[in-house]
mmCIF file of C-alpha atoms in Angstrom:
data_model
loop_
_atom_site.group_PDB
_atom_site.id
_atom_site.type_symbol
_atom_site.label_atom_id
_atom_site.label_comp_id
_atom_site.label_asym_id
_atom_site.label_seq_id
_atom_site.Cartn_x
_atom_site.Cartn_y
_atom_site.Cartn_z
ATOM 1 C CA MET E 1 -90.348 20.902 -28.641
ATOM 2 C CA ASN E 2 -87.969 19.122 -26.305
ATOM 3 C CA PHE E 3 -89.711 18.316 -23.031
ATOM 4 C CA HIS E 4 -86.934 19.774 -20.930
ATOM 5 C CA ASP E 5 -87.032 23.055 -22.893
ATOM 6 C CA ALA E 6 -90.794 23.533 -22.536
ATOM 7 C CA PRO E 7 -91.962 26.441 -20.380
ATOM 8 C CA SER E 8 -93.319 25.896 -16.886
ATOM 9 C CA ALA E 9 -97.059 25.804 -16.290
ATOM 10 C CA ASP E 10 -96.678 27.425 -12.862
ATOM 11 C CA GLY E 11 -99.024 30.332 -12.252
ATOM 12 C CA VAL E 12 -102.731 31.107 -12.467
ATOM 13 C CA TRP E 13 -104.664 29.700 -15.417
ATOM 14 C CA HIS E 14 -107.682 31.918 -16.019
ATOM 15 C CA HIS E 15 -110.239 32.919 -18.674
ATOM 16 C CA CYS E 16 -111.258 29.270 -18.803
ATOM 17 C CA HIS E 17 -113.940 26.758 -17.895
ATOM 18 C CA LEU E 18 -112.952 23.703 -15.860
ATOM 19 C CA LEU E 19 -114.258 20.151 -16.076
ATOM 20 C CA PRO E 20 -112.545 18.464 -13.105
ATOM 21 C CA ASP E 21 -114.004 15.046 -13.990
ATOM 22 C CA ALA E 22 -116.448 13.697 -16.557
ATOM 23 C CA ASP E 23 -119.578 14.882 -14.725
ATOM 24 C CA PRO E 24 -121.109 17.966 -16.423
ATOM 25 C CA ASP E 25 -122.643 18.929 -13.058
ATOM 26 C CA HIS E 26 -119.130 19.479 -11.697
ATOM 27 C CA ALA E 27 -118.159 21.959 -14.414
ATOM 28 C CA ILE E 28 -116.789 25.305 -13.225
ATOM 29 C CA ARG E 29 -117.516 28.132 -15.645
ATOM 30 C CA ASP E 30 -115.342 31.247 -15.477
ATOM 31 C CA GLY E 31 -112.886 29.232 -13.442
ATOM 32 C CA ALA E 32 -109.236 29.427 -12.521
ATOM 33 C CA MET E 33 -106.560 26.905 -11.646
ATOM 34 C CA VAL E 34 -103.279 27.466 -9.825
ATOM 35 C CA VAL E 35 -100.165 25.433 -10.622
ATOM 36 C CA GLU E 36 -97.182 25.570 -8.268
ATOM 37 C CA HIS E 37 -94.015 23.512 -8.637
ATOM 38 C CA GLY E 38 -95.690 21.515 -11.409
ATOM 39 C CA ARG E 39 -98.704 20.518 -9.317
ATOM 40 C CA ILE E 40 -102.280 21.757 -9.051
ATOM 41 C CA ALA E 41 -102.470 23.902 -5.927
ATOM 42 C CA TRP E 42 -106.014 25.251 -6.226
ATOM 43 C CA LEU E 43 -108.996 25.309 -8.605
ATOM 44 C CA GLY E 44 -112.384 26.950 -8.478
ATOM 45 C CA ALA E 45 -114.300 29.982 -9.654
ATOM 46 C CA LEU E 46 -112.050 32.907 -10.600
ATOM 47 C CA THR E 47 -113.972 35.156 -8.235
ATOM 48 C CA ASP E 48 -112.927 32.845 -5.376
ATOM 49 C CA LEU E 49 -109.206 32.914 -6.190
ATOM 50 C CA PRO E 50 -107.396 33.342 -2.848
ATOM 51 C CA ASP E 51 -105.430 36.568 -2.419
ATOM 52 C CA SER E 52 -102.265 34.568 -1.785
ATOM 53 C CA TYR E 53 -102.228 33.477 -5.449
ATOM 54 C CA ARG E 54 -103.117 36.770 -7.121
ATOM 55 C CA HIS E 55 -99.464 37.834 -7.494
ATOM 56 C CA LEU E 56 -98.509 34.758 -9.539
ATOM 57 C CA ASP E 57 -97.831 34.762 -13.276
ATOM 58 C CA ARG E 58 -100.968 34.525 -15.400
ATOM 59 C CA HIS E 59 -101.786 32.097 -18.218
ATOM 60 C CA ASN E 60 -104.733 33.325 -20.293
ATOM 61 C CA ALA E 61 -106.544 30.234 -21.598
ATOM 62 C CA GLY E 62 -108.536 32.282 -24.093
ATOM 63 C CA GLY E 63 -111.914 30.966 -23.013
ATOM 64 C CA ALA E 64 -110.926 27.320 -23.454
ATOM 65 C CA TRP E 65 -112.362 24.376 -21.581
ATOM 66 C CA ILE E 66 -109.763 22.585 -19.460
ATOM 67 C CA THR E 67 -110.012 18.886 -18.705
ATOM 68 C CA ALA E 68 -107.650 16.381 -17.189
ATOM 69 C CA GLY E 69 -105.180 15.056 -19.724
ATOM 70 C CA LEU E 70 -106.557 12.131 -21.692
ATOM 71 C CA VAL E 71 -105.407 8.601 -20.879
ATOM 72 C CA ASP E 72 -104.908 6.012 -23.646
ATOM 73 C CA CYS E 73 -104.973 2.858 -21.551
ATOM 74 C CA HIS E 74 -104.486 0.121 -24.183
ATOM 75 C CA THR E 75 -101.932 0.470 -26.989
ATOM 76 C CA HIS E 76 -99.330 -1.602 -28.817
ATOM 77 C CA LEU E 77 -97.453 1.515 -29.911
ATOM 78 C CA VAL E 78 -93.929 0.111 -30.315
ATOM 79 C CA TYR E 79 -93.394 -2.308 -33.214
ATOM 80 C CA GLY E 80 -91.577 -2.576 -36.518
ATOM 81 C CA GLY E 81 -93.062 -2.024 -39.974
ATOM 82 C CA GLN E 82 -96.744 -1.781 -40.859
ATOM 83 C CA ARG E 83 -99.403 -3.966 -42.503
ATOM 84 C CA ALA E 84 -101.097 -1.720 -45.049
ATOM 85 C CA ASP E 85 -100.395 -4.166 -47.890
ATOM 86 C CA GLU E 86 -102.096 -6.918 -45.909
ATOM 87 C CA PHE E 87 -105.102 -4.614 -45.448
ATOM 88 C CA ALA E 88 -105.223 -4.081 -49.216
ATOM 89 C CA MET E 89 -105.017 -7.840 -49.812
ATOM 90 C CA ARG E 90 -107.962 -8.468 -47.516
ATOM 91 C CA LEU E 91 -110.028 -5.852 -49.302
ATOM 92 C CA ALA E 92 -109.175 -7.530 -52.615
ATOM 93 C CA GLY E 93 -110.556 -10.813 -51.282
ATOM 94 C CA ALA E 94 -107.489 -12.627 -49.923
ATOM 95 C CA GLY E 95 -108.138 -14.928 -46.981
ATOM 96 C CA TYR E 96 -106.109 -15.505 -43.840
ATOM 97 C CA GLU E 97 -104.133 -18.411 -45.297
ATOM 98 C CA ALA E 98 -103.205 -16.518 -48.475
ATOM 99 C CA ILE E 99 -102.039 -13.548 -46.425
ATOM 100 C CA ALA E 100 -100.006 -15.823 -44.151
ATOM 101 C CA ARG E 101 -98.374 -17.538 -47.152
ATOM 102 C CA ALA E 102 -97.409 -14.080 -48.431
ATOM 103 C CA GLY E 103 -95.658 -13.399 -45.130
ATOM 104 C CA GLY E 104 -98.454 -11.346 -43.593
ATOM 105 C CA GLY E 105 -100.232 -11.477 -40.274
ATOM 106 C CA ILE E 106 -98.684 -11.075 -36.852
ATOM 107 C CA VAL E 107 -95.623 -13.038 -37.995
ATOM 108 C CA SER E 108 -94.703 -10.146 -40.292
ATOM 109 C CA THR E 109 -94.829 -7.686 -37.395
ATOM 110 C CA VAL E 110 -92.801 -10.016 -35.192
ATOM 111 C CA ARG E 111 -90.179 -10.330 -37.926
ATOM 112 C CA ALA E 112 -90.010 -6.548 -38.476
ATOM 113 C CA THR E 113 -89.822 -5.876 -34.733
ATOM 114 C CA ARG E 114 -87.054 -8.387 -34.215
ATOM 115 C CA GLU E 115 -85.058 -6.927 -37.125
ATOM 116 C CA ALA E 116 -85.385 -3.292 -36.001
ATOM 117 C CA ASP E 117 -82.965 -1.770 -33.530
ATOM 118 C CA GLU E 118 -84.098 0.444 -30.663
ATOM 119 C CA ALA E 119 -83.413 3.657 -32.585
ATOM 120 C CA MET E 120 -85.656 2.548 -35.443
ATOM 121 C CA LEU E 121 -88.413 1.382 -33.120
ATOM 122 C CA PHE E 122 -88.239 4.699 -31.258
ATOM 123 C CA ALA E 123 -88.415 6.765 -34.463
ATOM 124 C CA GLN E 124 -91.433 4.863 -35.782
ATOM 125 C CA ALA E 125 -93.297 4.918 -32.473
ATOM 126 C CA ALA E 126 -92.528 8.599 -31.901
ATOM 127 C CA VAL E 127 -94.602 9.588 -34.943
ATOM 128 C CA ARG E 128 -97.574 7.673 -33.569
ATOM 129 C CA LEU E 129 -97.102 9.056 -30.080
ATOM 130 C CA GLU E 130 -96.881 12.647 -31.293
ATOM 131 C CA ALA E 131 -100.291 12.317 -32.947
ATOM 132 C CA LEU E 132 -101.823 11.127 -29.685
ATOM 133 C CA LEU E 133 -100.105 13.832 -27.637
ATOM 134 C CA ALA E 134 -101.446 16.486 -29.999
ATOM 135 C CA GLU E 135 -104.950 15.382 -29.006
ATOM 136 C CA GLY E 136 -104.393 15.915 -25.300
ATOM 137 C CA VAL E 137 -103.061 12.526 -24.186
ATOM 138 C CA THR E 138 -100.827 12.866 -21.118
ATOM 139 C CA ALA E 139 -100.659 9.219 -19.974
ATOM 140 C CA ILE E 140 -100.462 6.085 -22.094
ATOM 141 C CA GLU E 141 -100.046 2.365 -21.753
ATOM 142 C CA ILE E 142 -97.618 0.685 -24.157
ATOM 143 C CA LYS E 143 -97.563 -3.103 -24.448
ATOM 144 C CA SER E 144 -94.868 -5.386 -25.733
ATOM 145 C CA GLY E 145 -95.983 -8.554 -27.531
ATOM 146 C CA TYR E 146 -94.525 -8.202 -31.023
ATOM 147 C CA GLY E 147 -91.094 -9.522 -30.083
ATOM 148 C CA LEU E 148 -92.010 -12.879 -28.535
ATOM 149 C CA SER E 149 -88.427 -13.453 -27.446
ATOM 150 C CA LEU E 150 -86.621 -12.064 -24.434
ATOM 151 C CA GLU E 151 -84.354 -9.830 -26.491
ATOM 152 C CA ALA E 152 -87.109 -8.432 -28.696
ATOM 153 C CA GLU E 153 -89.615 -7.944 -25.871
ATOM 154 C CA ARG E 154 -86.889 -6.133 -23.932
ATOM 155 C CA LYS E 155 -86.340 -3.799 -26.910
ATOM 156 C CA GLN E 156 -90.016 -2.880 -27.049
ATOM 157 C CA LEU E 157 -90.232 -2.143 -23.344
ATOM 158 C CA ARG E 158 -86.985 -0.168 -23.299
ATOM 159 C CA VAL E 159 -88.231 1.991 -26.167
ATOM 160 C CA ALA E 160 -91.525 2.559 -24.348
ATOM 161 C CA ARG E 161 -89.596 3.872 -21.347
ATOM 162 C CA GLN E 162 -87.450 6.066 -23.621
ATOM 163 C CA LEU E 163 -90.557 7.609 -25.202
ATOM 164 C CA GLY E 164 -91.852 8.623 -21.807
ATOM 165 C CA GLU E 165 -88.569 10.276 -20.893
ATOM 166 C CA ALA E 166 -88.194 12.104 -24.204
ATOM 167 C CA TYR E 167 -91.748 13.441 -24.416
ATOM 168 C CA GLY E 168 -92.597 13.986 -20.771
ATOM 169 C CA VAL E 169 -95.606 11.706 -21.024
ATOM 170 C CA THR E 170 -96.428 9.130 -18.371
ATOM 171 C CA VAL E 171 -95.877 5.696 -19.921
ATOM 172 C CA HIS E 172 -97.188 2.547 -18.254
ATOM 173 C CA THR E 173 -95.466 -0.522 -19.690
ATOM 174 C CA THR E 174 -97.223 -3.854 -20.012
ATOM 175 C CA PHE E 175 -95.479 -7.159 -20.760
ATOM 176 C CA LEU E 176 -97.585 -9.055 -23.319
ATOM 177 C CA GLY E 177 -95.294 -11.984 -23.996
ATOM 178 C CA ALA E 178 -98.374 -14.240 -24.147
ATOM 179 C CA HIS E 179 -99.714 -12.420 -27.207
ATOM 180 C CA ALA E 180 -99.163 -15.067 -29.872
ATOM 181 C CA LEU E 181 -97.107 -18.178 -30.460
ATOM 182 C CA PRO E 182 -93.778 -17.349 -32.136
ATOM 183 C CA PRO E 183 -92.901 -19.400 -35.236
ATOM 184 C CA GLU E 184 -90.091 -21.270 -33.490
ATOM 185 C CA TYR E 185 -92.586 -22.595 -30.922
ATOM 186 C CA ALA E 186 -95.211 -23.808 -33.408
ATOM 187 C CA GLY E 187 -97.175 -26.646 -31.807
ATOM 188 C CA ARG E 188 -95.490 -26.086 -28.415
ATOM 189 C CA ALA E 189 -97.668 -23.514 -26.684
ATOM 190 C CA ASP E 190 -97.063 -24.880 -23.185
ATOM 191 C CA ASP E 191 -93.313 -24.734 -23.694
ATOM 192 C CA TYR E 192 -93.618 -21.132 -24.801
ATOM 193 C CA ILE E 193 -95.690 -20.235 -21.736
ATOM 194 C CA ASP E 194 -92.913 -21.803 -19.645
ATOM 195 C CA LEU E 195 -90.470 -19.413 -21.349
ATOM 196 C CA VAL E 196 -92.765 -16.443 -20.673
ATOM 197 C CA CYS E 197 -93.258 -17.320 -17.009
ATOM 198 C CA HIS E 198 -89.826 -18.562 -16.003
ATOM 199 C CA THR E 199 -87.392 -16.693 -18.238
ATOM 200 C CA MET E 200 -88.850 -13.603 -19.912
ATOM 201 C CA LEU E 201 -90.965 -12.152 -17.118
ATOM 202 C CA PRO E 202 -88.391 -12.628 -14.331
ATOM 203 C CA ALA E 203 -85.671 -10.971 -16.397
ATOM 204 C CA LEU E 204 -87.809 -8.022 -17.501
ATOM 205 C CA ALA E 205 -89.239 -7.493 -14.020
ATOM 206 C CA GLU E 206 -85.727 -7.518 -12.573
ATOM 207 C CA GLU E 207 -84.781 -4.779 -15.059
ATOM 208 C CA LYS E 208 -87.775 -2.658 -13.909
ATOM 209 C CA LEU E 209 -89.253 -2.626 -17.410
ATOM 210 C CA VAL E 210 -92.691 -3.974 -16.490
ATOM 211 C CA ASP E 211 -95.593 -2.201 -14.775
ATOM 212 C CA ALA E 212 -98.266 -4.833 -15.556
ATOM 213 C CA VAL E 213 -98.702 -8.183 -17.313
ATOM 214 C CA ASP E 214 -101.216 -8.997 -20.060
ATOM 215 C CA ALA E 215 -102.183 -12.050 -22.142
ATOM 216 C CA PHE E 216 -104.417 -12.883 -25.116
ATOM 217 C CA CYS E 217 -106.951 -15.449 -23.936
ATOM 218 C CA GLU E 218 -108.618 -16.668 -27.117
ATOM 219 C CA GLY E 219 -108.891 -19.691 -29.380
ATOM 220 C CA ILE E 220 -106.186 -18.211 -31.622
ATOM 221 C CA GLY E 221 -104.205 -17.093 -28.576
ATOM 222 C CA PHE E 222 -103.794 -18.922 -25.275
ATOM 223 C CA SER E 223 -106.126 -21.059 -23.189
ATOM 224 C CA PRO E 224 -107.538 -20.049 -19.815
ATOM 225 C CA ASP E 225 -105.178 -22.506 -18.106
ATOM 226 C CA GLN E 226 -102.151 -21.062 -19.893
ATOM 227 C CA THR E 227 -103.345 -17.551 -19.093
ATOM 228 C CA ALA E 228 -103.718 -18.463 -15.407
ATOM 229 C CA ARG E 229 -100.089 -19.606 -15.393
ATOM 230 C CA VAL E 230 -99.038 -16.188 -16.699
ATOM 231 C CA PHE E 231 -101.121 -14.461 -14.025
ATOM 232 C CA GLU E 232 -99.592 -16.624 -11.300
ATOM 233 C CA ALA E 233 -96.121 -15.689 -12.530
ATOM 234 C CA ALA E 234 -97.093 -12.017 -12.443
ATOM 235 C CA ALA E 235 -98.252 -12.400 -8.850
ATOM 236 C CA ARG E 236 -94.897 -13.877 -7.874
ATOM 237 C CA HIS E 237 -93.296 -10.653 -9.066
ATOM 238 C CA GLY E 238 -95.896 -8.395 -7.426
ATOM 239 C CA LEU E 239 -97.246 -7.170 -10.764
ATOM 240 C CA PRO E 240 -100.902 -6.421 -11.578
ATOM 241 C CA VAL E 241 -102.564 -8.113 -14.534
ATOM 242 C CA LYS E 242 -104.957 -7.286 -17.343
ATOM 243 C CA LEU E 243 -106.354 -9.390 -20.161
ATOM 244 C CA HIS E 244 -107.408 -9.415 -23.808
ATOM 245 C CA ALA E 245 -110.679 -11.265 -23.258
ATOM 246 C CA GLU E 246 -113.862 -12.281 -25.047
ATOM 247 C CA GLN E 247 -112.994 -10.509 -28.305
ATOM 248 C CA LEU E 248 -113.776 -13.364 -30.694
ATOM 249 C CA SER E 249 -115.443 -15.907 -28.404
ATOM 250 C CA ASN E 250 -116.311 -16.452 -24.761
ATOM 251 C CA LEU E 251 -113.686 -18.534 -22.975
ATOM 252 C CA GLY E 252 -114.463 -17.076 -19.557
ATOM 253 C CA GLY E 253 -111.411 -14.842 -19.719
ATOM 254 C CA ALA E 254 -113.053 -11.878 -18.030
ATOM 255 C CA ALA E 255 -114.104 -13.991 -15.049
ATOM 256 C CA LEU E 256 -110.585 -15.453 -14.915
ATOM 257 C CA ALA E 257 -109.154 -11.937 -14.940
ATOM 258 C CA ALA E 258 -111.531 -10.911 -12.167
ATOM 259 C CA ARG E 259 -110.457 -13.862 -10.014
ATOM 260 C CA HIS E 260 -106.921 -12.530 -10.266
ATOM 261 C CA LYS E 261 -108.093 -8.984 -9.391
ATOM 262 C CA ALA E 262 -107.129 -7.729 -12.840
ATOM 263 C CA LEU E 263 -106.941 -4.006 -13.465
ATOM 264 C CA SER E 264 -108.925 -4.468 -16.661
ATOM 265 C CA ALA E 265 -110.400 -6.888 -19.152
ATOM 266 C CA ASP E 266 -110.287 -5.531 -22.708
ATOM 267 C CA HIS E 267 -112.313 -5.936 -25.950
ATOM 268 C CA LEU E 268 -115.242 -7.942 -24.431
ATOM 269 C CA GLU E 269 -117.531 -8.191 -27.451
ATOM 270 C CA HIS E 270 -118.572 -11.715 -26.365
ATOM 271 C CA LEU E 271 -118.749 -11.058 -22.626
ATOM 272 C CA ASP E 272 -121.696 -12.652 -20.795
ATOM 273 C CA GLU E 273 -123.476 -11.626 -17.601
ATOM 274 C CA ALA E 274 -121.473 -14.010 -15.426
ATOM 275 C CA GLY E 275 -118.293 -12.338 -16.616
ATOM 276 C CA VAL E 276 -119.782 -8.892 -16.053
ATOM 277 C CA MET E 277 -120.796 -9.777 -12.505
ATOM 278 C CA ALA E 278 -117.336 -11.159 -11.739
ATOM 279 C CA MET E 279 -115.749 -7.966 -13.041
ATOM 280 C CA ALA E 280 -118.111 -5.832 -10.987
ATOM 281 C CA GLU E 281 -117.280 -7.719 -7.803
ATOM 282 C CA ALA E 282 -113.520 -7.491 -8.438
ATOM 283 C CA GLY E 283 -113.549 -3.830 -9.500
ATOM 284 C CA THR E 284 -112.074 -4.761 -12.885
ATOM 285 C CA VAL E 285 -112.447 -2.069 -15.551
ATOM 286 C CA ALA E 286 -114.009 -2.912 -18.921
ATOM 287 C CA VAL E 287 -111.823 -1.416 -21.667
ATOM 288 C CA LEU E 288 -113.742 -1.139 -24.936
ATOM 289 C CA LEU E 289 -111.854 -0.749 -28.197
ATOM 290 C CA PRO E 290 -114.079 0.622 -30.962
ATOM 291 C CA GLY E 291 -111.195 0.997 -33.411
ATOM 292 C CA ALA E 292 -110.644 -2.762 -33.589
ATOM 293 C CA TYR E 293 -114.408 -3.363 -33.740
ATOM 294 C CA TYR E 294 -114.635 -0.982 -36.704
ATOM 295 C CA PHE E 295 -111.495 -2.126 -38.530
ATOM 296 C CA LEU E 296 -112.461 -5.806 -38.303
ATOM 297 C CA ARG E 297 -116.025 -4.962 -39.361
ATOM 298 C CA ASP E 298 -117.342 -6.737 -36.303
ATOM 299 C CA THR E 299 -121.080 -6.869 -35.696
ATOM 300 C CA HIS E 300 -121.174 -8.374 -32.189
ATOM 301 C CA LEU E 301 -121.499 -5.434 -29.807
ATOM 302 C CA PRO E 302 -120.027 -5.482 -26.308
ATOM 303 C CA PRO E 303 -122.794 -5.778 -23.678
ATOM 304 C CA LEU E 304 -123.181 -2.120 -22.679
ATOM 305 C CA ALA E 305 -126.512 -2.669 -20.948
ATOM 306 C CA LEU E 306 -125.051 -5.378 -18.704
ATOM 307 C CA LEU E 307 -121.962 -3.334 -17.895
ATOM 308 C CA ARG E 308 -124.147 -0.378 -16.936
ATOM 309 C CA ARG E 309 -126.581 -2.505 -14.928
ATOM 310 C CA HIS E 310 -123.818 -3.977 -12.800
ATOM 311 C CA GLY E 311 -121.861 -0.741 -12.432
ATOM 312 C CA VAL E 312 -118.684 -1.855 -14.188
ATOM 313 C CA PRO E 313 -116.493 1.172 -15.007
ATOM 314 C CA ILE E 314 -115.969 1.502 -18.770
ATOM 315 C CA ALA E 315 -112.814 2.865 -20.368
ATOM 316 C CA ILE E 316 -112.186 3.643 -24.043
ATOM 317 C CA SER E 317 -108.848 3.298 -25.800
ATOM 318 C CA THR E 318 -107.288 3.283 -29.259
ATOM 319 C CA ASP E 319 -105.816 -0.248 -29.132
ATOM 320 C CA HIS E 320 -103.275 1.170 -31.579
ATOM 321 C CA ASN E 321 -101.663 -1.764 -33.373
ATOM 322 C CA PRO E 322 -100.663 -2.518 -36.970
ATOM 323 C CA GLY E 323 -103.062 -5.381 -37.612
ATOM 324 C CA THR E 324 -106.504 -4.503 -36.275
ATOM 325 C CA SER E 325 -106.569 -0.876 -35.092
ATOM 326 C CA PRO E 326 -104.004 1.383 -36.812
ATOM 327 C CA THR E 327 -105.486 4.571 -35.371
ATOM 328 C CA THR E 328 -103.669 7.400 -33.636
ATOM 329 C CA SER E 329 -106.761 9.348 -32.558
ATOM 330 C CA LEU E 330 -108.318 8.856 -29.138
ATOM 331 C CA LEU E 331 -110.847 11.569 -29.988
ATOM 332 C CA LEU E 332 -112.049 9.472 -32.927
ATOM 333 C CA MET E 333 -112.431 6.509 -30.575
ATOM 334 C CA MET E 334 -114.676 8.646 -28.382
ATOM 335 C CA ASN E 335 -116.898 9.394 -31.357
ATOM 336 C CA MET E 336 -116.935 5.743 -32.408
ATOM 337 C CA ALA E 337 -117.826 4.646 -28.878
ATOM 338 C CA CYS E 338 -120.830 6.960 -29.081
ATOM 339 C CA THR E 339 -121.918 6.071 -32.609
ATOM 340 C CA LEU E 340 -121.079 2.351 -32.701
ATOM 341 C CA PHE E 341 -121.573 1.364 -29.052
ATOM 342 C CA ARG E 342 -124.242 3.982 -28.193
ATOM 343 C CA MET E 343 -122.319 5.346 -25.231
ATOM 344 C CA THR E 344 -123.202 8.779 -23.850
ATOM 345 C CA VAL E 345 -120.913 11.799 -23.836
ATOM 346 C CA PRO E 346 -120.288 11.684 -20.058
ATOM 347 C CA GLU E 347 -119.546 7.951 -20.389
ATOM 348 C CA VAL E 348 -116.895 8.448 -23.059
ATOM 349 C CA LEU E 349 -115.392 11.439 -21.248
ATOM 350 C CA ALA E 350 -115.003 9.241 -18.167
ATOM 351 C CA GLY E 351 -113.792 6.483 -20.462
ATOM 352 C CA VAL E 352 -110.708 8.433 -21.526
ATOM 353 C CA THR E 353 -110.043 10.073 -18.149
ATOM 354 C CA THR E 354 -111.155 8.659 -14.783
ATOM 355 C CA HIS E 355 -111.917 5.080 -15.839
ATOM 356 C CA ALA E 356 -108.934 4.864 -18.186
ATOM 357 C CA ALA E 357 -106.685 5.944 -15.317
ATOM 358 C CA ARG E 358 -108.240 3.255 -13.133
ATOM 359 C CA ALA E 359 -107.520 0.669 -15.852
ATOM 360 C CA LEU E 360 -103.833 1.533 -15.420
ATOM 361 C CA GLY E 361 -103.970 1.361 -11.637
ATOM 362 C CA ALA E 362 -103.349 5.115 -11.632
ATOM 363 C CA ALA E 363 -106.668 6.591 -10.533
ATOM 364 C CA ASP E 364 -104.866 8.498 -7.790
ATOM 365 C CA ARG E 365 -102.585 10.236 -10.305
ATOM 366 C CA HIS E 366 -104.444 10.673 -13.595
ATOM 367 C CA GLY E 367 -107.907 11.257 -14.992
ATOM 368 C CA ARG E 368 -109.094 14.164 -12.809
ATOM 369 C CA LEU E 369 -108.189 17.736 -12.028
ATOM 370 C CA ALA E 370 -107.545 17.786 -8.295
ATOM 371 C CA VAL E 371 -105.395 19.641 -5.802
ATOM 372 C CA GLY E 372 -102.060 17.943 -5.207
ATOM 373 C CA ARG E 373 -101.906 16.138 -8.520
ATOM 374 C CA VAL E 374 -99.224 16.674 -11.123
ATOM 375 C CA ALA E 375 -100.331 19.288 -13.659
ATOM 376 C CA ASP E 376 -101.458 17.114 -16.589
ATOM 377 C CA PHE E 377 -104.312 18.779 -18.452
ATOM 378 C CA ALA E 378 -105.593 19.745 -21.878
ATOM 379 C CA LEU E 379 -107.122 22.962 -23.213
ATOM 380 C CA TRP E 380 -109.949 22.682 -25.731
ATOM 381 C CA ARG E 381 -111.172 25.404 -28.068
ATOM 382 C CA VAL E 382 -114.818 24.313 -27.833
ATOM 383 C CA ALA E 383 -118.096 25.776 -26.618
ATOM 384 C CA SER E 384 -118.989 22.544 -24.815
ATOM 385 C CA PRO E 385 -117.044 19.441 -23.722
ATOM 386 C CA ALA E 386 -119.533 17.410 -25.771
ATOM 387 C CA GLU E 387 -117.628 18.579 -28.848
ATOM 388 C CA LEU E 388 -114.761 16.271 -27.922
ATOM 389 C CA ALA E 389 -116.989 13.325 -28.869
ATOM 390 C CA TYR E 390 -118.946 15.175 -31.561
ATOM 391 C CA TRP E 391 -116.252 16.107 -34.083
ATOM 392 C CA PHE E 392 -114.278 13.566 -36.049
ATOM 393 C CA GLY E 393 -111.449 14.508 -38.360
ATOM 394 C CA ARG E 394 -110.912 17.707 -36.388
ATOM 395 C CA ASN E 395 -108.655 18.294 -33.402
ATOM 396 C CA PRO E 396 -109.910 21.076 -31.093
ATOM 397 C CA CYS E 397 -106.983 20.744 -28.666
ATOM 398 C CA ALA E 398 -105.508 24.215 -28.124
ATOM 399 C CA GLY E 399 -102.704 23.225 -25.763
ATOM 400 C CA VAL E 400 -101.497 20.572 -23.366
ATOM 401 C CA VAL E 401 -99.726 20.647 -20.030
ATOM 402 C CA ARG E 402 -97.750 17.467 -19.343
ATOM 403 C CA GLN E 403 -95.886 16.977 -16.064
ATOM 404 C CA GLY E 404 -96.057 20.711 -15.351
ATOM 405 C CA LYS E 405 -94.732 21.821 -18.763
ATOM 406 C CA VAL E 406 -96.668 23.742 -21.437
ATOM 407 C CA PHE E 407 -96.984 22.490 -25.022
ATOM 408 C CA ARG E 408 -98.906 24.330 -27.718
#
């Protein structure tokens, strides 16, 4: 359904149970919610519905639970091609070098992204986005990082903006030019970082294509010093930062991110207590990505006990990308966060709503049902919100309201 043709959500939503945030103690059974002019005007028990709203159109939710729309706060959704053949090669015993010689790895995605035009990138990403939207996602982050040239990074970010406009979903764009070293800069990482900081980022920021800036701080990515240069460039343009950190080793990336007041540090399997404490002090969100952990068959768990002890907010995301997390199900990530990382149901519910919104710098707009906010919410045909993390391979989403419009 075209976003602009979708019916309005204005009116009284009733015959429902409300979960305004992730706290089960805040649930409102037999509730009602009023939407006016695309925004939430009131919510509470149906018996308390003010007389001034009783004349409005009614939307019967059929006994569904209603939560805030889900937030997928870390994705690489726009890219060319796929890497299923590479996956098959790995399973058959091929190593990294053999796959690279066969044209695989990130270089293959960079090549496919550079060769695709915007229409092709949009068509491929739309299929992935539609799967996420069908599971109640109403806000999503989309990174660049598979172009690694100004022209190709611009294409990715332009397509991300176009997806938001076409589907009526809130898209937060992140410039990830410092994702990997492009082939033409082999052996010249510092020169490439110069290009990112002094050419690519200024141009893309000027074109209003960038909401945040990210980097991959890792032995196979970029050093802490190179990452700091990217963060300093972001600051010159007034842009917040986030970081791929401590996925494969501990280079102190999370602490570096915290020093730059990063919105989030993501992956974090090798995070230590010093990094956790720095994140806690800075208010930096920990974004955990169980899909990549699973797909790479990792065994080094992120430090949940330390994150809990120091009160670091924890978000969960798909990390959708062609190489290490080709999933289009945020609900599955909730289940994996519970089963693989031993997170609780309230933790994962917060992880895809309130904390995920905070990881995008959008806690005032997404992640909770609250008066005055744009009507972004999902209806679930479940007996308990715990079912959102319980089922896998099943989608209990009965409907979604995005930006005040109804989608079934």
